[in-house]
Tab-separated table of C-alpha atoms in Angstrom:
chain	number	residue	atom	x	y	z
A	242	UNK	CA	-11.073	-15.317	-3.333
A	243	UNK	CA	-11.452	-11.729	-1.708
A	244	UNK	CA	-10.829	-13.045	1.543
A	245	UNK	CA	-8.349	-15.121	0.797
A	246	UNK	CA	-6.318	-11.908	-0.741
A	247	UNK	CA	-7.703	-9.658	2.017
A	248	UNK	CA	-5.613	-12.373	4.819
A	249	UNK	CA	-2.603	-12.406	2.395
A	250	UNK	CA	-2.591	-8.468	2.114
A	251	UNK	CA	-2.718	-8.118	6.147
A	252	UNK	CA	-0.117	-11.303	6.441
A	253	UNK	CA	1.562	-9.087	3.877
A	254	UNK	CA	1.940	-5.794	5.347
A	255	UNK	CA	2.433	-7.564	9.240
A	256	UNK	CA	6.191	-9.330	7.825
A	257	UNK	CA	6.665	-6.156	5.917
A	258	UNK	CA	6.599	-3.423	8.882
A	259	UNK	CA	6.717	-5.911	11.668
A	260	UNK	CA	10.761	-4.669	12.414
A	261	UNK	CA	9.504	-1.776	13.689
A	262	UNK	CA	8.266	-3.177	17.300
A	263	UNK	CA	11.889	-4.934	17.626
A	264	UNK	CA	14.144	-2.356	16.416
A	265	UNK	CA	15.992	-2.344	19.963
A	266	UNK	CA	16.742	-5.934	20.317
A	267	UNK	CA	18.121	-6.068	17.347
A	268	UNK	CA	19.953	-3.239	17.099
A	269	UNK	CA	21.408	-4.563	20.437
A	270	UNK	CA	21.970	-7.897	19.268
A	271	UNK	CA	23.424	-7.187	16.067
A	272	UNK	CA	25.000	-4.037	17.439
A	273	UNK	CA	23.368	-1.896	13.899
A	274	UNK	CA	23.067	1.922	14.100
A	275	UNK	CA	19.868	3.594	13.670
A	276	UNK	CA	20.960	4.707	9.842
A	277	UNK	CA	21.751	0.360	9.306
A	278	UNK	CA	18.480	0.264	10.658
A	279	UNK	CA	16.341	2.821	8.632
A	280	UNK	CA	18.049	0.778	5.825
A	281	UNK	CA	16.798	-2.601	6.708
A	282	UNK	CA	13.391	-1.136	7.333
A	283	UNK	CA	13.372	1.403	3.735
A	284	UNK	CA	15.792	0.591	1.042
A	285	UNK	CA	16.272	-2.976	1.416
A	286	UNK	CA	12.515	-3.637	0.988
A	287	UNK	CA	11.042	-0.940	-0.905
A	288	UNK	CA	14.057	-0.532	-3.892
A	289	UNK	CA	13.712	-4.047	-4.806
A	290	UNK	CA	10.088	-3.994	-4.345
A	291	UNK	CA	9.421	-1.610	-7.171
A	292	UNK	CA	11.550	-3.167	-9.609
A	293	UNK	CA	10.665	-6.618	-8.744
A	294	UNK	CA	6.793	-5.254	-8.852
A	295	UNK	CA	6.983	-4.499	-12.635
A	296	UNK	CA	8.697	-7.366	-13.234
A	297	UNK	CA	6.229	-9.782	-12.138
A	298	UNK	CA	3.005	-7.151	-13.237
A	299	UNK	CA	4.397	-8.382	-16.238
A	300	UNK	CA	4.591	-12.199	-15.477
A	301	UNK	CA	1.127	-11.893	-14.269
A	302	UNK	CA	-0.089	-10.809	-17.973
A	303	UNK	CA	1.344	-13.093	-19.402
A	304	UNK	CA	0.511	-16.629	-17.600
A	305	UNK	CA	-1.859	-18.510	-18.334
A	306	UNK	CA	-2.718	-18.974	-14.592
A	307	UNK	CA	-1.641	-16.634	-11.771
A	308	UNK	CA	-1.993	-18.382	-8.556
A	309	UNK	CA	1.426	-20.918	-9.157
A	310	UNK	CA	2.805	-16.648	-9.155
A	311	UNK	CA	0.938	-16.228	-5.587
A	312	UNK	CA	2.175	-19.579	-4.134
A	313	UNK	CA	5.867	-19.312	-5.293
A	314	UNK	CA	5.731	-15.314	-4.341
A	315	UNK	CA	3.899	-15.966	-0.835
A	316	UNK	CA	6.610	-18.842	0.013
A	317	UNK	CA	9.482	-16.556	-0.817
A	318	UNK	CA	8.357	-13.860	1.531
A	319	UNK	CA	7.789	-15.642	4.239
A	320	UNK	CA	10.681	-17.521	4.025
A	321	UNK	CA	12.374	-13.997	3.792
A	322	UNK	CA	10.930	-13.428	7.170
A	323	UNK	CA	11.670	-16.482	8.749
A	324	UNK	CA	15.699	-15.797	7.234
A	325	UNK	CA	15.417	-12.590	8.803
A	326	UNK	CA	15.248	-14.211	12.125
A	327	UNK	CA	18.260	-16.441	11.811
A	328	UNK	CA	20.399	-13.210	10.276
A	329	UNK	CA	23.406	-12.968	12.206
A	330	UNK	CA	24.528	-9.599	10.962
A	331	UNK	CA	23.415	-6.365	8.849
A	332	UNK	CA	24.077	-8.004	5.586
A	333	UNK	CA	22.119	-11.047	6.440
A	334	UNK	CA	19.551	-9.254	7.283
A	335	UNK	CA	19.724	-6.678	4.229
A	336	UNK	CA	19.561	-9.543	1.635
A	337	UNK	CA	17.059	-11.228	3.534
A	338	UNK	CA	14.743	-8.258	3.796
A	339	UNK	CA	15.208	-8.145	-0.235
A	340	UNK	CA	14.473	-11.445	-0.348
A	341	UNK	CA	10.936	-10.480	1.383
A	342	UNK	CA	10.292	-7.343	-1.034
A	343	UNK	CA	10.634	-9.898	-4.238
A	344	UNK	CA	8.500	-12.199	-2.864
A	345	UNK	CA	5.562	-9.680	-1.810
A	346	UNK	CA	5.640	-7.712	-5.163
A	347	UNK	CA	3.942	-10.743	-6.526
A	348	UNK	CA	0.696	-10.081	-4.784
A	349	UNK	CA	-1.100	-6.734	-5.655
A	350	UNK	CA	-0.343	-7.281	-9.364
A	351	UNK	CA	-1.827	-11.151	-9.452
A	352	UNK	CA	-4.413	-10.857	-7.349
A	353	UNK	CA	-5.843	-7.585	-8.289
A	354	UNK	CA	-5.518	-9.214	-11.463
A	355	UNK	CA	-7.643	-11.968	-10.573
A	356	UNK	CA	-10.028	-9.944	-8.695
A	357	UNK	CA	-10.974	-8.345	-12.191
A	358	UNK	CA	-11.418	-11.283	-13.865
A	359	UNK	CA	-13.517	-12.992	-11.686
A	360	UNK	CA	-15.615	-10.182	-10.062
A	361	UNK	CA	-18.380	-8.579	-12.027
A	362	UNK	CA	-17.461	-4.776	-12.894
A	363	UNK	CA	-20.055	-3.284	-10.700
A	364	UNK	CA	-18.162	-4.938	-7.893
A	365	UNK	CA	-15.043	-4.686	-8.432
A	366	UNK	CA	-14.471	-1.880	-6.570
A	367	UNK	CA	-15.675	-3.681	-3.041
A	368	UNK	CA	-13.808	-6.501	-3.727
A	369	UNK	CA	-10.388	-4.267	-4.126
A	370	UNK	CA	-11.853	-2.195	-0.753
A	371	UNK	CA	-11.304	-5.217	0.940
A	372	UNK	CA	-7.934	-6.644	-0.307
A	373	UNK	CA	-6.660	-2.847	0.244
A	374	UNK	CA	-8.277	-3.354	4.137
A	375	UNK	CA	-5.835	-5.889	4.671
A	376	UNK	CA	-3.111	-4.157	3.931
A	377	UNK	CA	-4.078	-1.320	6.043
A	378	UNK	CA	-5.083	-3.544	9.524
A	379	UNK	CA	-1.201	-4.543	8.604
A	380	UNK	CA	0.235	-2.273	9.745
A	381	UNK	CA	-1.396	-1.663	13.181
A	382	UNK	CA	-1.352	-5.772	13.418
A	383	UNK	CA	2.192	-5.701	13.214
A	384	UNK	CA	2.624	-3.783	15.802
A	385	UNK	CA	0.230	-5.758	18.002
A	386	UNK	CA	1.292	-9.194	17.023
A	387	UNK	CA	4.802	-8.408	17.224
A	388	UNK	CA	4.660	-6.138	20.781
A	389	UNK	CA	2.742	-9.570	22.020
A	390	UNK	CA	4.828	-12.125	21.044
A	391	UNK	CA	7.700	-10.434	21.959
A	392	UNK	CA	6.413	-10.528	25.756
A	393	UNK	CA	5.256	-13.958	25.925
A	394	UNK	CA	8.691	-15.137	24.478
A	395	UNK	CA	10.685	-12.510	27.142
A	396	UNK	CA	8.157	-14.341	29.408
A	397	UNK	CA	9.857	-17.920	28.508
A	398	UNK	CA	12.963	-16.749	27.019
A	399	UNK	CA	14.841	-19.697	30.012
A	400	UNK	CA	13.068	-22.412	27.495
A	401	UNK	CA	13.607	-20.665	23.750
A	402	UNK	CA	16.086	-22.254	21.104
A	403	UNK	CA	16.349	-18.129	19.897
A	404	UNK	CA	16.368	-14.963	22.087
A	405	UNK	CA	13.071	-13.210	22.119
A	406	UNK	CA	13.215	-11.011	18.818
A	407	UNK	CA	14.316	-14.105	16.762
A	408	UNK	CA	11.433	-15.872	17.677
A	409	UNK	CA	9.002	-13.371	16.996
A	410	UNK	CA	10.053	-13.480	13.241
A	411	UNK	CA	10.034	-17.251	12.629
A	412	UNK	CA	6.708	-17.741	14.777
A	413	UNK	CA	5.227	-14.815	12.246
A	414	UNK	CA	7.049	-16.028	8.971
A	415	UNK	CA	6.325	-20.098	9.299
A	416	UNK	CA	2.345	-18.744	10.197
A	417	UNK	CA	2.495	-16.985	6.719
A	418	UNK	CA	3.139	-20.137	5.321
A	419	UNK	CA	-0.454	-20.679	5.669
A	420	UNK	CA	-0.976	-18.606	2.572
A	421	UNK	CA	0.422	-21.036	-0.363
A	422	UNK	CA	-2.017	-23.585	0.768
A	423	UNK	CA	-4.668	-21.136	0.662
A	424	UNK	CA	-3.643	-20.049	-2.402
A	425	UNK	CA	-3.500	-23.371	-4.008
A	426	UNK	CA	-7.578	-23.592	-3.073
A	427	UNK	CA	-8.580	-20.668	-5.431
A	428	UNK	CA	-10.426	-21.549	-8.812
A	429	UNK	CA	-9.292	-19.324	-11.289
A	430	UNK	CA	-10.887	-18.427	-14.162
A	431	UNK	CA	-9.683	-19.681	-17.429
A	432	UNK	CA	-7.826	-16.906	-19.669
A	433	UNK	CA	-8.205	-16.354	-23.308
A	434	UNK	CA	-5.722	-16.919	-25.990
A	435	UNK	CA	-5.813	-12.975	-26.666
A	436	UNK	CA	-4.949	-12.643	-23.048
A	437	UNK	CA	-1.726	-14.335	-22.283
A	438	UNK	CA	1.323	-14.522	-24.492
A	439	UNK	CA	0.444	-10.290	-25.538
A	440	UNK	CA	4.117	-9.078	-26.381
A	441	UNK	CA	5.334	-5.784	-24.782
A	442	UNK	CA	5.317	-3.865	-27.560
A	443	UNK	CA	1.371	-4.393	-27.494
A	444	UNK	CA	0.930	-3.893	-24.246
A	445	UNK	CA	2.588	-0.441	-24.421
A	446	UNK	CA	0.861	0.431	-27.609
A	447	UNK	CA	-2.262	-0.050	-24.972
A	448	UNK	CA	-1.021	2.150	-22.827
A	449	UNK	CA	-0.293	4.906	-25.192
A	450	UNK	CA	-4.188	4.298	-26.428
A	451	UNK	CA	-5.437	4.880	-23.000
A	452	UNK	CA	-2.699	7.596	-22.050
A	453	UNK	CA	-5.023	10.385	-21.773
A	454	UNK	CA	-7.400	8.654	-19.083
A	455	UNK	CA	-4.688	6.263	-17.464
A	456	UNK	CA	-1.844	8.628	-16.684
A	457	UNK	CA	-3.544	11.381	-15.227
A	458	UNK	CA	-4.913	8.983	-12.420
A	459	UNK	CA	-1.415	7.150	-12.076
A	460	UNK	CA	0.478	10.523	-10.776
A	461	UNK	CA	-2.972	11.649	-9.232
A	462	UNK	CA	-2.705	8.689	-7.308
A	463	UNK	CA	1.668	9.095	-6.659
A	464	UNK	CA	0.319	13.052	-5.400
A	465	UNK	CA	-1.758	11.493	-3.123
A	466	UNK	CA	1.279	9.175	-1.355
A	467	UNK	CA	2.583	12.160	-0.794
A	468	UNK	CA	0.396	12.539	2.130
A	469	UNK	CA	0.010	8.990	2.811
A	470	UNK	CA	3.564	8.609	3.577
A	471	UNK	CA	4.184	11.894	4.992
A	472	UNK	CA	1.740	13.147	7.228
A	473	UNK	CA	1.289	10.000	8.505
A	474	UNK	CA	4.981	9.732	9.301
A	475	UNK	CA	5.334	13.225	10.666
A	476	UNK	CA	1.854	13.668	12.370
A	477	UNK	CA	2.963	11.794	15.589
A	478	UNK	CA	6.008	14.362	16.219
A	479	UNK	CA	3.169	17.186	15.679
A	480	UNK	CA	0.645	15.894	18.177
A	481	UNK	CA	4.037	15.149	20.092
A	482	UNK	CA	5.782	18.509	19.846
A	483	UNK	CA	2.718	20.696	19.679
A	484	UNK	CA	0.220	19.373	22.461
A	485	UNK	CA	2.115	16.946	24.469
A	486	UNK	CA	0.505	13.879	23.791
A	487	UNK	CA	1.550	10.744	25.396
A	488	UNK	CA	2.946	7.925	23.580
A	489	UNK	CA	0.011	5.728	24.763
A	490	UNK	CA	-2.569	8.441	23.004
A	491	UNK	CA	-0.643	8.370	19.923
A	492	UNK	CA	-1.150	4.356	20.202
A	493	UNK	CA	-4.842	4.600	20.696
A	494	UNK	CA	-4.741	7.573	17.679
A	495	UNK	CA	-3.106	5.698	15.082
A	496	UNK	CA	-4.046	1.858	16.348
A	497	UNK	CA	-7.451	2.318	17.071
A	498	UNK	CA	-8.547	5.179	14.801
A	499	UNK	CA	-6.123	5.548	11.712
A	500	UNK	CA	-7.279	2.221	11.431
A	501	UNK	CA	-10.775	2.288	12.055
A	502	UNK	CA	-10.609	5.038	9.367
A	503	UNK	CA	-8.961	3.076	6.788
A	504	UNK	CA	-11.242	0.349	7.602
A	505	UNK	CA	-14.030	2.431	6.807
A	506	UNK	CA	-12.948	4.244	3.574
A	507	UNK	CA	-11.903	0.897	2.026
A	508	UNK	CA	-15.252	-0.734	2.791
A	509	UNK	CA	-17.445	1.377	2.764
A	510	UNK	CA	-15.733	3.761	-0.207
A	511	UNK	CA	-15.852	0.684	-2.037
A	512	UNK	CA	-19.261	0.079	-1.709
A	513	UNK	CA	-20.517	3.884	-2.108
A	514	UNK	CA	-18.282	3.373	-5.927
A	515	UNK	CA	-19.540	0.529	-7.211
A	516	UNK	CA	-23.066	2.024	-6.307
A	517	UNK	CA	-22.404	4.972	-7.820
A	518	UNK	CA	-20.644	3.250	-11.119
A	519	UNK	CA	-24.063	1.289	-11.537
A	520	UNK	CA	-25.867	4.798	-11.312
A	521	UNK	CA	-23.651	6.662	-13.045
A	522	UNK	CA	-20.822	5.658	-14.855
A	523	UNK	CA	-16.816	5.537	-14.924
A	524	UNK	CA	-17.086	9.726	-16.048
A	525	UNK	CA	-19.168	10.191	-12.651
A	526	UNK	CA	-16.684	7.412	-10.831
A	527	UNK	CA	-13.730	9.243	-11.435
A	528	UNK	CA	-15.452	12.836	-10.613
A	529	UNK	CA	-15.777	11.770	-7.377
A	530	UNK	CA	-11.992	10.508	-6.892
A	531	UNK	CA	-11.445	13.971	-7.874
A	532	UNK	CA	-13.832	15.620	-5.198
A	533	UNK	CA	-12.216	12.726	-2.346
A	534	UNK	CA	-8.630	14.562	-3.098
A	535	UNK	CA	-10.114	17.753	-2.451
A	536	UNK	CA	-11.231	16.410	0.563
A	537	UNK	CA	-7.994	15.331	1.732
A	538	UNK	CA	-6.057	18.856	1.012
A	539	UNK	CA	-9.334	20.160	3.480
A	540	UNK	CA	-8.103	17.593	5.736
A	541	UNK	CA	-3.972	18.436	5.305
A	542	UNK	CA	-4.923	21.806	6.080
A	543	UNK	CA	-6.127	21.076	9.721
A	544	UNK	CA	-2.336	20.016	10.489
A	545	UNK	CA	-1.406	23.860	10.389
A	546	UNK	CA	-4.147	24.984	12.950
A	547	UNK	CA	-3.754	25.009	16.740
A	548	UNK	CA	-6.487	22.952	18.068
A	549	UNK	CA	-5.318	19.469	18.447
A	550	UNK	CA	-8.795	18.441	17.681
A	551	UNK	CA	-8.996	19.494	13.798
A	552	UNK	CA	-5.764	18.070	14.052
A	553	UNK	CA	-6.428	14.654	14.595
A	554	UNK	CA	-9.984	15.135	12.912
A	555	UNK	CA	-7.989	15.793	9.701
A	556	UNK	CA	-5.300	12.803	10.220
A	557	UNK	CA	-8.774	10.361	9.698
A	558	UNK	CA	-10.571	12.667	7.212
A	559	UNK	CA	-6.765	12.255	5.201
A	560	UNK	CA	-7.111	8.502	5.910
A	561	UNK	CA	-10.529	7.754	5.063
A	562	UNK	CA	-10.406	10.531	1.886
A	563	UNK	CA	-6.798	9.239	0.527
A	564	UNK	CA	-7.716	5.519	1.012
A	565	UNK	CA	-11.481	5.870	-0.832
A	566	UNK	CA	-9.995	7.968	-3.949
A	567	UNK	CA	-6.757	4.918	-4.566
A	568	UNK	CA	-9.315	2.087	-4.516
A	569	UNK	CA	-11.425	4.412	-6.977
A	570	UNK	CA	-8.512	5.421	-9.019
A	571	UNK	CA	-7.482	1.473	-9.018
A	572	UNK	CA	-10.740	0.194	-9.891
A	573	UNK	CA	-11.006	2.225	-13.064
A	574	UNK	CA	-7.974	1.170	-14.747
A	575	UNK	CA	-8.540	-2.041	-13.805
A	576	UNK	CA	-11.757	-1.400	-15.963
A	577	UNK	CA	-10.544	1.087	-18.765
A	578	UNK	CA	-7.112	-1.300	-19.576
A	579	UNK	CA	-7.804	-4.800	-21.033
A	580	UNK	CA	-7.301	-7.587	-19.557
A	581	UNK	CA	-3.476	-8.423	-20.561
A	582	UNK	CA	-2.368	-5.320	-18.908
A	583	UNK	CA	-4.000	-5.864	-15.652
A	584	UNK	CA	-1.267	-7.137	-13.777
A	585	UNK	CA	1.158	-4.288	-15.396
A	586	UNK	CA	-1.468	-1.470	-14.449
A	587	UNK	CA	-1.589	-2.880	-10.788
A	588	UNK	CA	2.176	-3.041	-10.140
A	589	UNK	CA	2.478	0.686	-12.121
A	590	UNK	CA	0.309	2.003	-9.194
A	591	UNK	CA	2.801	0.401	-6.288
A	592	UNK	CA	5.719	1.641	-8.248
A	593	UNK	CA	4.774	5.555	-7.966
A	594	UNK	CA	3.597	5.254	-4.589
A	595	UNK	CA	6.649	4.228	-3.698
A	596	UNK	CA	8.824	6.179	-6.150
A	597	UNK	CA	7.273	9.882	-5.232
A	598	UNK	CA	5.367	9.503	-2.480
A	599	UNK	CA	7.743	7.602	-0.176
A	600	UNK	CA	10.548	9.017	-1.948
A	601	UNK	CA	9.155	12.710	-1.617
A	602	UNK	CA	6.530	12.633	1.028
A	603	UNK	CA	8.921	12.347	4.703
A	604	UNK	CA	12.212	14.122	3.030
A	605	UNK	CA	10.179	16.978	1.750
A	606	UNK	CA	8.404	17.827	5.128
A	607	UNK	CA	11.416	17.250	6.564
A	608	UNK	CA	13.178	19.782	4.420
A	609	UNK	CA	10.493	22.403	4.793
A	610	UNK	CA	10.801	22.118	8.537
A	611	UNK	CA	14.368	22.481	8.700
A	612	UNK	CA	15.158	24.652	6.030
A	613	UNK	CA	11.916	27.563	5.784
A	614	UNK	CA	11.065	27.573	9.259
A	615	UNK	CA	14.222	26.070	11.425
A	616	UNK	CA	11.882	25.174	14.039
A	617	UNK	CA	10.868	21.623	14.957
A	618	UNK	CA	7.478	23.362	16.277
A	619	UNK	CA	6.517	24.001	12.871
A	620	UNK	CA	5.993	20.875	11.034
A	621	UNK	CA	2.189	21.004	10.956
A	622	UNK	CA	3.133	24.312	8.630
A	623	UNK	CA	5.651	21.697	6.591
A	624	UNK	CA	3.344	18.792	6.349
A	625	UNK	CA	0.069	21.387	5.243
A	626	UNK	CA	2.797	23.187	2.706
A	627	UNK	CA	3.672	19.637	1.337
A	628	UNK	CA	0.305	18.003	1.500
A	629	UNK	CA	-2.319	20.475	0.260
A	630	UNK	CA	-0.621	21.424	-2.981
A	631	UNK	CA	-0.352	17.786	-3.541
A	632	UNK	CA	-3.532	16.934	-2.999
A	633	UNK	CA	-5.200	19.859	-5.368
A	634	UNK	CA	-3.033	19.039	-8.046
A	635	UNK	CA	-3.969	15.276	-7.949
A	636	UNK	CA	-7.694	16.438	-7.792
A	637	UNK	CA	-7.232	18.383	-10.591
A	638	UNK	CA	-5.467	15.636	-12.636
A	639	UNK	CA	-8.453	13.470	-11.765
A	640	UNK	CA	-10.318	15.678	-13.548
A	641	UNK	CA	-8.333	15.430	-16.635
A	642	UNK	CA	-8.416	12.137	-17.007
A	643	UNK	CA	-12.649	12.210	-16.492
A	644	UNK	CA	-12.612	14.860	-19.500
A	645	UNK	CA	-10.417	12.089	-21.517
A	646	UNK	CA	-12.690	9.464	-20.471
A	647	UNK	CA	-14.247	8.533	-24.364
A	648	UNK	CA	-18.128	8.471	-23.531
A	649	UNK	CA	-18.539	4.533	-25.231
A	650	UNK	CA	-16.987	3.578	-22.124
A	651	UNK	CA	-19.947	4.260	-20.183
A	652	UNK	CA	-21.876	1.787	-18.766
């Protein structure tokens, strides 16, 4: 089941970013502008994403069995993708971008979900290290897959039925299809009365129980996709403006290492917590997630010095830090809330990412850049005035929510 979900989440994150290797063919073909664009690669996803998201966090609670959720969900994204292929204009291509956001905010909430019901607590952690490792080789793979298909079609366009880009998104949306009948090979583990059929109204009277430990980690966790989004998505122009790298070292930076890095603090961070749960308990567990977001604003810091070294040391100490303190901070809800608000916990999580740290993270470095300094030279400054504060504040809220942690829920 782990690796089944750790394929879907990299399948998931490829048809989800994969635009961005064939943003010029398009925009040629369908003659968009780069605003049209930015559109098609933001809004249309991620607004419909995050509504969709809680919508089916709450589906996932309440069925009896979640993987019909994963096969319907998994067959309307990559359908999405394929549609995306055979769009003939912008608002093809918006609605069929939509169509893929609906379809992918089935996943984290069921299959997380599943993950906690079928992997033994002191566990549970690895096993959502690895689905989260998936998502993270995503986004490098779609550039790879995509950049490579793209040049073996150009290589044979003579022969194609579609130009190149086309292509490219039906070859990667009918391989997705893959996923349903993986899906539909899953056992999954038999739910209690008490667990399906739980009206809202109890389900938020849960939350309000657990308030004390639960939301403290939820905007902890939002803080920290502050950095995720934006000093990932503004480091490039800062090894770029500052010390001249080439686009091939940014490649090898963010291809290789970012990932390498995220591949390591999902693993192996998940391994180090569900060690250290056994040892010490969720208080202890959550401690940590607080000490790992300290860590990152160390990291954020290094984008404000002058040596590109500490510079690019802290883009992987942000990466490894940020990516071992959200599979803690996921893990332990998944733990402290019951099991019929699993699926709504796990979708809550996507929705702040998105909502403040995608919404916040780029415009807010951005703003600092333009506005306090007026000098595109500066942005290591911005993304270090954005990041750090974010980061400390999201440490310290972990630490709230360890202090609320009642001690029965020790192991």
């Amino acid at each position: 089941m782990t690796g089944v979900f750790t394929f879907a989440g990299f399948i998931s994150y490829m048809d989800r970013l994969i635009l961005g290797s064939l943003i010029d063919p398009i925009k040629h073909d369908l003659a968009l502008s780069d605003s049209q664009l930015a559109l098609l690669q933001g809004a249309a996803f991620a607004l419909v994403y995050i509504v969709a998201g809680l919508l089916f966090g709450r589906i996932a609670d309440r069925l009896r069995r979640r993987i019909p959720l994963l096969v319907a969900g998994s067959l309307i994204w990559c359908l999405g993708t394929i549609s995306c292929g055979l769009a003939g204009n912008f608002n093809e291509m918006f609605a069929a971008r939509m169509v893929v956001g609906v379809g992918e905010a089935t996943l984290a909430p069921a299959a997380v979900s599943l993950l906690a019901a079928s992997v033994p607590p002191q566990r549970l952690a690895t096993a959502i290290g690895a689905f989260v490792m998936g998502t993270i080789v995503g986004g490098p793979g779609a550039v790879a897959i995509s950049g490579a298909l793209l040049a073996i079609f150009e290589g044979h366009a003579a022969g194609l039925p579609f130009v190149p880009w086309r292509m490219v998104l039906l070859a990667c949306g009918g391989f997705g299809l893959i996923l349903p009948f993986l899906f539909l090979t899953l056992r999954e583990p038999l739910r209690a009365e008490t667990e399906v059929g739980v009206p809202l109204s109890q389900v938020l009277a849960t939350f309000r129980r657990h308030i004390g430990v639960v939301l403290p980690i939820y905007l902890g966790l939002a803080l920290l996709s502050i950095g995720d989004f934006g000093l990932l998505t503004w480091s490039p122009s800062l090894l770029t403006r500052n010390f001249r790298f080439e686009a091939a070292d940014i490649a090898l930076i963010f291809g290789l290492g970012v990932t390498l890095a995220g591949i390591i603090g999902s693993l192996g961070g998940g391994l180090f917590l569900d060690w250290l749960g056994r040892k010490n308990g969720m208080q202890r567990h959550i401690a940590i997630i607080a000490i790992l977001a300290g860590l990152a604003a160390v990291a954020a810091a290094a984008m404000a010095t002058p040596s590109q070294l500490l510079v690019v040391a802290g883009i992987l100490g942000w990466t490894m830090a940020s990516a071992v303190a959200a599979i803690g901070g996921i893990a332990v809800l998944q733990r402290v809330l019951p099991a019929h608000c699993r699926g709504t916990a796990m979708s809550l999580v996507s929705f702040f990412a998105i909502l403040i740290g995608l919404g916040l993270g780029p415009t807010l470095i951005a703003e600092v850049t333009e506005t306090i300094f007026a000098d595109s030279a500066a942005v290591g400054w911005s993304i270090a005035i954005v990041t750090v504060p974010a980061a400390l504040v999201g440490a310290i809220l972990f630490m709230v929510s360890r202090y609320q942690m009642p001690e029965e829920r020790e192991p």
